[in-house]
């Protein structure tokens, strides 16, 4: 496959639904590549300072240079993933630009061979990857569990540690014992604050905490894990194999969060995932609040990661911006009738029986707990489930679950 022409365009979109209200717009670049047979592919670059060294303008200038007339991209024949990897390595240190180039080249190569992009890497692509839901309040957590999420990422950055602890406990009380909680503090806690929030993490069902400490030392992180029994996840601090090997040697983190946009694409991400798996770490793949084109690349990355190490990922459509392709926000599509009723009339009676009465809020919360239990037992959306039960409150829970 040879690239014949390229087109680079700038985009500016509202911030994703998942991050709430935020000033400004999410900006990035879309790269279209074309081959001589009329094939076309797209790649996305979305820098996000200070999490990326490059800014929007610098990334755009580099991409423009790399696809300008006379660039080596038009001379190279790309026949394998290794060919693409080798060429991209010579494109400089801008990982977000590499992401766009890799995504577009992989897609164009796959189309030229009549294959899906995943088939360039393996014949055994994972069919599905579960995603966590971003939540802040108990009500949001309950709604997410009812929709089928069995992992919840609880945002507590920017609030006092005592409020964060109360929020986690209230969410656990609301969703029941089965849903797994991840805590994102955005490096906002001192050691003592972190200890006060996540002590008893296993009992609270905290799956892991993302980089909880500001100005953390390796010794503090190791001690925090030992004292709380809660896994810690590294995110922004690991972008290279060298950095990952240092983390593995330190024993400070047990979970690796991979953002393909920040790492430079799927190829680099899979190298990190393989090394982390060999070291016994778990893996979570997430977006960088970029667009739905990059989201598709991250979803593919997750499906290619070692299944034995992969946890529920941060790849829900509401964590990305849209470039025109329709995406479904489950919170504004067809509402679950119990969630809608619990929101509109939480204290009204939903069911009255000889042995008691239950409000819509009670019913919705208990159904969510039951549904999570079914999901964790391996029952997925679309599968048929038969019920053979007496007409009781418990049978009603099972029906709605």
Tab-separated table of C-alpha atoms in Angstrom:
chain	number	residue	atom	x	y	z
A	1	UNK	CA	0.000	0.000	0.000
A	2	UNK	CA	1.243	3.483	-0.887
A	3	UNK	CA	-0.218	6.779	0.272
A	4	UNK	CA	-1.047	9.033	-2.675
A	5	UNK	CA	-2.517	12.147	-1.056
A	6	UNK	CA	-3.415	13.498	2.377
A	7	UNK	CA	-5.704	16.116	3.840
A	8	UNK	CA	-5.396	17.664	7.299
A	9	UNK	CA	-8.242	19.548	8.957
A	10	UNK	CA	-8.765	21.169	12.337
A	11	UNK	CA	-11.769	20.554	14.567
A	12	UNK	CA	-13.244	22.230	17.609
A	13	UNK	CA	-16.045	20.512	19.542
A	14	UNK	CA	-17.813	20.886	22.880
A	15	UNK	CA	-16.228	18.937	25.705
A	16	UNK	CA	-17.538	15.382	26.211
A	17	UNK	CA	-20.688	14.833	28.234
A	18	UNK	CA	-18.735	12.915	30.870
A	19	UNK	CA	-16.680	15.904	32.069
A	20	UNK	CA	-19.661	18.181	32.659
A	21	UNK	CA	-19.405	21.917	32.086
A	22	UNK	CA	-15.938	23.090	31.085
A	23	UNK	CA	-14.653	26.302	29.556
A	24	UNK	CA	-13.480	26.423	25.985
A	25	UNK	CA	-13.655	23.697	23.359
A	26	UNK	CA	-11.892	20.380	22.788
A	27	UNK	CA	-9.623	20.921	19.798
A	28	UNK	CA	-7.737	18.489	17.608
A	29	UNK	CA	-6.773	17.433	14.106
A	30	UNK	CA	-8.267	14.962	11.622
A	31	UNK	CA	-5.930	13.376	9.080
A	32	UNK	CA	-7.335	11.800	5.902
A	33	UNK	CA	-5.079	9.560	3.818
A	34	UNK	CA	-5.859	8.296	0.291
A	35	UNK	CA	-4.240	5.542	-1.787
A	36	UNK	CA	-4.098	5.108	-5.564
A	37	UNK	CA	-7.066	2.708	-5.529
A	38	UNK	CA	-9.365	5.309	-4.014
A	39	UNK	CA	-9.185	3.982	-0.492
A	40	UNK	CA	-9.546	6.539	2.304
A	41	UNK	CA	-8.816	6.412	6.021
A	42	UNK	CA	-8.872	8.781	9.003
A	43	UNK	CA	-6.758	9.354	12.068
A	44	UNK	CA	-7.145	11.749	14.966
A	45	UNK	CA	-4.678	13.793	17.005
A	46	UNK	CA	-5.895	15.582	20.135
A	47	UNK	CA	-3.172	17.115	22.346
A	48	UNK	CA	-4.203	18.043	25.874
A	49	UNK	CA	-1.656	20.218	27.713
A	50	UNK	CA	-0.408	19.884	30.404
A	51	UNK	CA	-0.917	16.122	30.017
A	52	UNK	CA	0.878	16.221	26.669
A	53	UNK	CA	4.133	18.039	25.976
A	54	UNK	CA	2.858	19.213	22.584
A	55	UNK	CA	0.041	21.715	22.210
A	56	UNK	CA	-2.600	21.948	19.512
A	57	UNK	CA	-0.659	24.246	17.189
A	58	UNK	CA	2.638	22.354	17.465
A	59	UNK	CA	0.904	19.065	16.686
A	60	UNK	CA	-0.807	20.560	13.638
A	61	UNK	CA	2.448	21.995	12.297
A	62	UNK	CA	4.224	18.639	12.635
A	63	UNK	CA	1.400	16.734	10.947
A	64	UNK	CA	1.367	19.265	8.103
A	65	UNK	CA	5.114	18.740	7.599
A	66	UNK	CA	4.829	14.943	7.693
A	67	UNK	CA	2.162	14.845	4.963
A	68	UNK	CA	3.448	17.786	2.862
A	69	UNK	CA	4.375	17.109	-0.796
A	70	UNK	CA	7.755	15.409	-0.944
A	71	UNK	CA	7.363	13.716	2.457
A	72	UNK	CA	8.719	10.185	2.816
A	73	UNK	CA	5.176	8.949	3.563
A	74	UNK	CA	4.519	9.013	-0.196
A	75	UNK	CA	7.674	7.044	-1.081
A	76	UNK	CA	7.241	4.248	1.439
A	77	UNK	CA	5.450	0.991	0.616
A	78	UNK	CA	3.536	-0.178	3.687
A	79	UNK	CA	2.847	-3.908	3.676
A	80	UNK	CA	2.829	-4.812	7.384
A	81	UNK	CA	2.255	-3.335	10.831
A	82	UNK	CA	6.027	-3.369	11.313
A	83	UNK	CA	6.458	-1.158	8.234
A	84	UNK	CA	4.099	1.400	9.769
A	85	UNK	CA	5.775	1.192	13.177
A	86	UNK	CA	9.233	1.674	11.686
A	87	UNK	CA	8.213	4.754	9.687
A	88	UNK	CA	6.351	6.377	12.593
A	89	UNK	CA	9.366	5.984	14.889
A	90	UNK	CA	11.163	8.523	12.727
A	91	UNK	CA	8.383	11.122	13.058
A	92	UNK	CA	9.647	12.821	16.204
A	93	UNK	CA	8.482	12.846	19.821
A	94	UNK	CA	4.921	14.122	19.291
A	95	UNK	CA	2.764	11.175	20.439
A	96	UNK	CA	-0.591	12.653	19.485
A	97	UNK	CA	0.625	13.212	15.910
A	98	UNK	CA	1.919	9.630	15.859
A	99	UNK	CA	-1.515	8.468	16.962
A	100	UNK	CA	-3.199	10.125	13.974
A	101	UNK	CA	-0.623	8.829	11.512
A	102	UNK	CA	-0.716	5.290	12.882
A	103	UNK	CA	-4.513	5.133	12.967
A	104	UNK	CA	-4.853	6.379	9.380
A	105	UNK	CA	-2.066	4.150	8.037
A	106	UNK	CA	-3.357	1.008	9.759
A	107	UNK	CA	-6.858	1.605	8.436
A	108	UNK	CA	-5.639	2.281	4.899
A	109	UNK	CA	-3.432	-0.835	4.967
A	110	UNK	CA	-6.298	-3.003	6.215
A	111	UNK	CA	-8.645	-1.694	3.527
A	112	UNK	CA	-6.087	-2.322	0.809
A	113	UNK	CA	-5.946	-5.954	1.968
A	114	UNK	CA	-9.694	-6.344	2.398
A	115	UNK	CA	-9.366	-6.868	6.160
A	116	UNK	CA	-10.429	-5.273	9.407
A	117	UNK	CA	-7.711	-3.356	11.255
A	118	UNK	CA	-7.759	-5.855	14.139
A	119	UNK	CA	-6.928	-8.672	11.713
A	120	UNK	CA	-3.578	-6.993	11.023
A	121	UNK	CA	-2.629	-7.967	14.598
A	122	UNK	CA	-4.466	-11.223	15.361
A	123	UNK	CA	-7.040	-13.756	14.183
A	124	UNK	CA	-8.565	-13.928	17.677
A	125	UNK	CA	-9.924	-10.480	18.466
A	126	UNK	CA	-11.880	-10.160	21.716
A	127	UNK	CA	-15.566	-9.677	20.792
A	128	UNK	CA	-16.465	-7.255	23.577
A	129	UNK	CA	-14.820	-4.937	26.104
A	130	UNK	CA	-16.743	-3.723	29.126
A	131	UNK	CA	-16.599	-0.044	30.039
A	132	UNK	CA	-16.870	1.693	33.376
A	133	UNK	CA	-19.188	4.660	33.912
A	134	UNK	CA	-18.036	8.051	35.176
A	135	UNK	CA	-20.128	9.100	38.178
A	136	UNK	CA	-20.069	11.761	40.872
A	137	UNK	CA	-23.270	11.237	42.852
A	138	UNK	CA	-25.120	8.218	44.278
A	139	UNK	CA	-27.993	8.882	41.865
A	140	UNK	CA	-25.635	8.797	38.864
A	141	UNK	CA	-24.066	5.601	40.205
A	142	UNK	CA	-27.435	3.906	40.587
A	143	UNK	CA	-28.489	4.916	37.072
A	144	UNK	CA	-25.218	3.540	35.663
A	145	UNK	CA	-25.676	0.195	37.404
A	146	UNK	CA	-29.238	-0.076	36.112
A	147	UNK	CA	-27.888	0.514	32.575
A	148	UNK	CA	-25.609	-2.492	33.034
A	149	UNK	CA	-22.255	-1.061	34.160
A	150	UNK	CA	-20.505	-3.253	36.714
A	151	UNK	CA	-17.594	-0.834	37.249
A	152	UNK	CA	-17.959	2.804	38.307
A	153	UNK	CA	-15.255	5.456	38.197
A	154	UNK	CA	-16.000	7.873	41.022
A	155	UNK	CA	-14.673	11.393	40.480
A	156	UNK	CA	-13.559	12.970	43.760
A	157	UNK	CA	-10.847	15.363	42.571
A	158	UNK	CA	-11.163	18.890	43.893
A	159	UNK	CA	-13.290	18.105	46.945
A	160	UNK	CA	-12.101	17.735	50.561
A	161	UNK	CA	-10.968	14.262	51.564
A	162	UNK	CA	-13.717	13.923	54.180
A	163	UNK	CA	-16.353	14.659	51.515
A	164	UNK	CA	-14.707	12.184	49.155
A	165	UNK	CA	-14.905	9.469	51.811
A	166	UNK	CA	-18.583	10.194	52.436
A	167	UNK	CA	-19.337	10.180	48.707
A	168	UNK	CA	-17.721	6.769	48.235
A	169	UNK	CA	-19.616	5.287	51.183
A	170	UNK	CA	-22.940	6.693	49.967
A	171	UNK	CA	-22.378	5.348	46.471
A	172	UNK	CA	-21.503	1.926	47.854
A	173	UNK	CA	-24.658	1.977	49.955
A	174	UNK	CA	-26.743	2.964	46.930
A	175	UNK	CA	-25.445	0.406	44.414
A	176	UNK	CA	-25.000	-2.582	46.689
A	177	UNK	CA	-22.011	-4.898	47.133
A	178	UNK	CA	-21.378	-6.113	43.580
A	179	UNK	CA	-20.409	-3.051	41.535
A	180	UNK	CA	-16.693	-2.302	41.501
A	181	UNK	CA	-15.594	1.237	42.364
A	182	UNK	CA	-12.540	3.030	40.971
A	183	UNK	CA	-11.530	6.294	42.618
A	184	UNK	CA	-9.986	9.182	40.677
A	185	UNK	CA	-8.450	11.843	42.938
A	186	UNK	CA	-6.340	13.564	40.244
A	187	UNK	CA	-3.229	13.480	42.448
A	188	UNK	CA	-5.090	15.665	44.927
A	189	UNK	CA	-4.425	14.104	48.347
A	190	UNK	CA	-1.700	14.154	50.941
A	191	UNK	CA	-0.665	10.788	52.311
A	192	UNK	CA	-2.793	11.156	55.446
A	193	UNK	CA	-5.806	12.283	53.419
A	194	UNK	CA	-5.475	9.327	51.070
A	195	UNK	CA	-5.170	6.975	54.031
A	196	UNK	CA	-8.331	8.380	55.624
A	197	UNK	CA	-10.330	7.999	52.404
A	198	UNK	CA	-9.324	4.561	51.167
A	199	UNK	CA	-8.492	2.725	54.381
A	200	UNK	CA	-10.798	-0.249	54.293
A	201	UNK	CA	-10.827	-0.129	50.501
A	202	UNK	CA	-11.353	-3.890	50.051
A	203	UNK	CA	-14.387	-3.781	52.355
A	204	UNK	CA	-15.787	-0.802	50.431
A	205	UNK	CA	-15.273	-2.658	47.175
A	206	UNK	CA	-12.690	-0.182	45.870
A	207	UNK	CA	-11.037	-1.886	42.925
A	208	UNK	CA	-8.228	0.656	42.616
A	209	UNK	CA	-7.350	4.328	43.099
A	210	UNK	CA	-5.707	6.306	40.291
A	211	UNK	CA	-2.529	8.141	41.334
A	212	UNK	CA	-3.956	9.466	44.613
A	213	UNK	CA	-1.015	11.473	45.974
A	214	UNK	CA	0.345	14.856	44.999
A	215	UNK	CA	4.151	14.949	44.805
A	216	UNK	CA	4.199	11.244	45.676
A	217	UNK	CA	7.381	9.344	46.430
A	218	UNK	CA	7.767	5.681	45.585
A	219	UNK	CA	8.066	4.854	49.266
A	220	UNK	CA	4.748	6.592	50.040
A	221	UNK	CA	2.916	4.733	47.296
A	222	UNK	CA	4.290	1.349	48.365
A	223	UNK	CA	3.355	2.075	51.975
A	224	UNK	CA	-0.140	3.287	51.024
A	225	UNK	CA	-0.822	0.065	49.150
A	226	UNK	CA	0.501	-2.025	52.031
A	227	UNK	CA	-1.514	-0.158	54.683
A	228	UNK	CA	-4.824	-0.092	52.814
A	229	UNK	CA	-4.736	-3.294	50.778
A	230	UNK	CA	-6.085	-1.250	47.851
A	231	UNK	CA	-4.537	-1.404	44.392
A	232	UNK	CA	-3.082	1.827	42.981
A	233	UNK	CA	-3.160	2.719	39.287
A	234	UNK	CA	-0.633	4.760	37.332
A	235	UNK	CA	-1.923	6.913	34.524
A	236	UNK	CA	-0.213	10.064	33.228
A	237	UNK	CA	3.162	9.084	34.664
A	238	UNK	CA	3.760	6.122	32.302
A	239	UNK	CA	4.115	6.646	28.545
A	240	UNK	CA	7.183	4.532	27.671
A	241	UNK	CA	8.523	1.044	28.332
A	242	UNK	CA	11.399	2.586	30.256
A	243	UNK	CA	9.002	4.387	32.599
A	244	UNK	CA	6.894	1.239	32.972
A	245	UNK	CA	9.919	-0.860	33.888
A	246	UNK	CA	10.751	1.644	36.621
A	247	UNK	CA	7.193	1.355	37.960
A	248	UNK	CA	7.381	-2.429	37.899
A	249	UNK	CA	10.708	-2.400	39.748
A	250	UNK	CA	9.346	-0.068	42.416
A	251	UNK	CA	6.216	-2.106	43.120
A	252	UNK	CA	4.311	1.161	43.627
A	253	UNK	CA	1.423	0.438	41.237
A	254	UNK	CA	-0.665	-2.632	40.493
A	255	UNK	CA	-2.788	-1.284	37.610
A	256	UNK	CA	-1.674	0.432	34.402
A	257	UNK	CA	-4.028	2.923	32.729
A	258	UNK	CA	-3.221	3.298	29.031
A	259	UNK	CA	-4.381	6.217	26.887
A	260	UNK	CA	-3.431	5.378	23.278
A	261	UNK	CA	-3.645	9.074	22.340
A	262	UNK	CA	-0.959	9.977	24.868
A	263	UNK	CA	1.183	6.891	24.222
A	264	UNK	CA	1.277	7.303	20.442
A	265	UNK	CA	-1.200	4.714	19.193
A	266	UNK	CA	-2.050	1.042	19.380
A	267	UNK	CA	1.391	-0.373	18.628
A	268	UNK	CA	3.078	1.417	21.552
A	269	UNK	CA	0.069	0.749	23.796
A	270	UNK	CA	0.176	-2.996	23.144
A	271	UNK	CA	3.880	-3.092	23.988
A	272	UNK	CA	3.066	-1.504	27.359
A	273	UNK	CA	0.144	-3.874	27.898
A	274	UNK	CA	2.262	-6.929	27.168
A	275	UNK	CA	5.015	-5.858	29.559
A	276	UNK	CA	2.542	-4.955	32.309
A	277	UNK	CA	0.800	-8.320	31.956
A	278	UNK	CA	4.110	-10.153	32.214
A	279	UNK	CA	4.733	-8.285	35.480
A	280	UNK	CA	1.341	-9.276	36.904
A	281	UNK	CA	-0.281	-5.847	36.555
A	282	UNK	CA	-3.858	-5.255	35.440
A	283	UNK	CA	-4.723	-2.994	32.497
A	284	UNK	CA	-7.346	-0.332	31.803
A	285	UNK	CA	-7.578	1.393	28.411
A	286	UNK	CA	-9.195	4.843	28.320
A	287	UNK	CA	-9.637	7.804	26.023
A	288	UNK	CA	-8.083	11.223	26.556
A	289	UNK	CA	-11.418	13.033	26.183
A	290	UNK	CA	-10.802	12.996	22.448
A	291	UNK	CA	-13.181	12.348	19.548
A	292	UNK	CA	-15.134	9.325	18.403
A	293	UNK	CA	-12.552	8.533	15.713
A	294	UNK	CA	-9.856	8.184	18.366
A	295	UNK	CA	-12.363	6.348	20.569
A	296	UNK	CA	-12.674	3.641	17.921
A	297	UNK	CA	-8.866	3.217	17.957
A	298	UNK	CA	-8.840	2.948	21.751
A	299	UNK	CA	-11.658	0.394	21.679
A	300	UNK	CA	-9.678	-1.710	19.229
A	301	UNK	CA	-6.607	-1.374	21.425
A	302	UNK	CA	-8.544	-2.757	24.391
A	303	UNK	CA	-9.803	-5.711	22.339
A	304	UNK	CA	-6.191	-6.522	21.418
A	305	UNK	CA	-4.858	-6.379	24.993
A	306	UNK	CA	-4.218	-9.600	26.947
A	307	UNK	CA	-7.667	-10.680	28.133
A	308	UNK	CA	-6.376	-12.105	31.401
A	309	UNK	CA	-5.130	-8.680	32.513
A	310	UNK	CA	-7.831	-6.398	31.115
A	311	UNK	CA	-10.290	-4.738	33.493
A	312	UNK	CA	-13.376	-2.751	32.490
A	313	UNK	CA	-12.141	0.211	30.450
A	314	UNK	CA	-12.962	3.904	30.086
A	315	UNK	CA	-14.334	3.722	26.564
A	316	UNK	CA	-17.924	4.843	26.810
A	317	UNK	CA	-19.146	7.128	23.984
A	318	UNK	CA	-20.015	9.863	26.493
A	319	UNK	CA	-16.271	10.208	27.239
A	320	UNK	CA	-15.596	11.356	23.667
A	321	UNK	CA	-16.587	14.208	21.374
A	322	UNK	CA	-18.475	13.611	18.149
A	323	UNK	CA	-17.227	14.426	14.648
A	324	UNK	CA	-20.625	13.940	13.079
A	325	UNK	CA	-21.110	10.187	13.430
A	326	UNK	CA	-24.118	9.499	15.649
A	327	UNK	CA	-23.243	8.182	19.087
A	328	UNK	CA	-25.736	7.015	21.671
A	329	UNK	CA	-25.859	8.597	25.100
A	330	UNK	CA	-27.809	6.000	27.107
A	331	UNK	CA	-28.854	8.654	29.605
A	332	UNK	CA	-30.809	10.557	26.953
A	333	UNK	CA	-31.985	7.716	24.712
A	334	UNK	CA	-34.809	5.436	25.878
A	335	UNK	CA	-34.889	5.861	29.659
A	336	UNK	CA	-35.263	2.852	31.923
A	337	UNK	CA	-38.789	3.184	33.332
A	338	UNK	CA	-37.703	2.506	36.907
A	339	UNK	CA	-34.914	5.081	36.756
A	340	UNK	CA	-37.315	7.629	35.291
A	341	UNK	CA	-39.938	6.912	37.969
A	342	UNK	CA	-37.375	6.986	40.784
A	343	UNK	CA	-36.122	10.334	39.529
A	344	UNK	CA	-39.601	11.854	39.164
A	345	UNK	CA	-41.302	10.318	42.231
A	346	UNK	CA	-38.619	8.794	44.467
A	347	UNK	CA	-40.769	8.569	47.623
A	348	UNK	CA	-44.025	7.462	46.012
A	349	UNK	CA	-45.151	3.879	46.531
A	350	UNK	CA	-44.159	1.583	43.695
A	351	UNK	CA	-45.439	-1.600	45.341
A	352	UNK	CA	-47.705	-2.322	48.279
A	353	UNK	CA	-48.024	-5.825	49.725
A	354	UNK	CA	-49.231	-7.485	52.905
A	355	UNK	CA	-45.725	-7.513	54.327
A	356	UNK	CA	-44.743	-3.934	53.471
A	357	UNK	CA	-44.424	-1.240	50.854
A	358	UNK	CA	-41.567	-0.052	48.674
A	359	UNK	CA	-40.973	3.333	47.045
A	360	UNK	CA	-39.789	3.799	43.466
A	361	UNK	CA	-36.383	4.724	44.884
A	362	UNK	CA	-36.258	1.489	46.928
A	363	UNK	CA	-37.348	-0.607	43.973
A	364	UNK	CA	-34.896	0.999	41.547
A	365	UNK	CA	-31.977	0.616	43.969
A	366	UNK	CA	-32.721	-3.057	44.717
A	367	UNK	CA	-33.218	-3.897	41.051
A	368	UNK	CA	-29.842	-2.291	40.274
A	369	UNK	CA	-28.166	-4.507	42.860
A	370	UNK	CA	-29.836	-7.609	41.425
A	371	UNK	CA	-28.917	-6.618	37.848
A	372	UNK	CA	-25.283	-6.157	38.795
A	373	UNK	CA	-25.242	-9.618	40.310
A	374	UNK	CA	-26.605	-11.084	37.071
A	375	UNK	CA	-24.015	-9.194	35.001
A	376	UNK	CA	-21.172	-10.426	37.176
A	377	UNK	CA	-22.533	-13.966	36.837
A	378	UNK	CA	-21.874	-13.686	33.109
A	379	UNK	CA	-25.336	-12.753	31.804
A	380	UNK	CA	-24.970	-10.172	29.028
A	381	UNK	CA	-27.458	-7.894	27.231
A	382	UNK	CA	-29.322	-9.805	24.542
A	383	UNK	CA	-29.172	-13.171	26.275
A	384	UNK	CA	-32.445	-14.872	27.177
A	385	UNK	CA	-33.218	-15.541	30.824
A	386	UNK	CA	-36.118	-17.675	32.026
A	387	UNK	CA	-37.869	-16.994	35.345
A	388	UNK	CA	-39.825	-19.632	37.260
A	389	UNK	CA	-40.856	-17.845	40.453
A	390	UNK	CA	-43.837	-17.200	42.689
A	391	UNK	CA	-45.461	-13.756	42.466
A	392	UNK	CA	-43.450	-12.022	45.186
A	393	UNK	CA	-41.414	-8.862	45.669
A	394	UNK	CA	-38.278	-10.906	44.932
A	395	UNK	CA	-39.734	-12.121	41.617
A	396	UNK	CA	-40.445	-8.498	40.648
A	397	UNK	CA	-36.811	-7.594	41.319
A	398	UNK	CA	-35.654	-10.484	39.133
A	399	UNK	CA	-38.035	-9.480	36.355
A	400	UNK	CA	-36.810	-5.886	36.180
A	401	UNK	CA	-33.166	-6.907	36.684
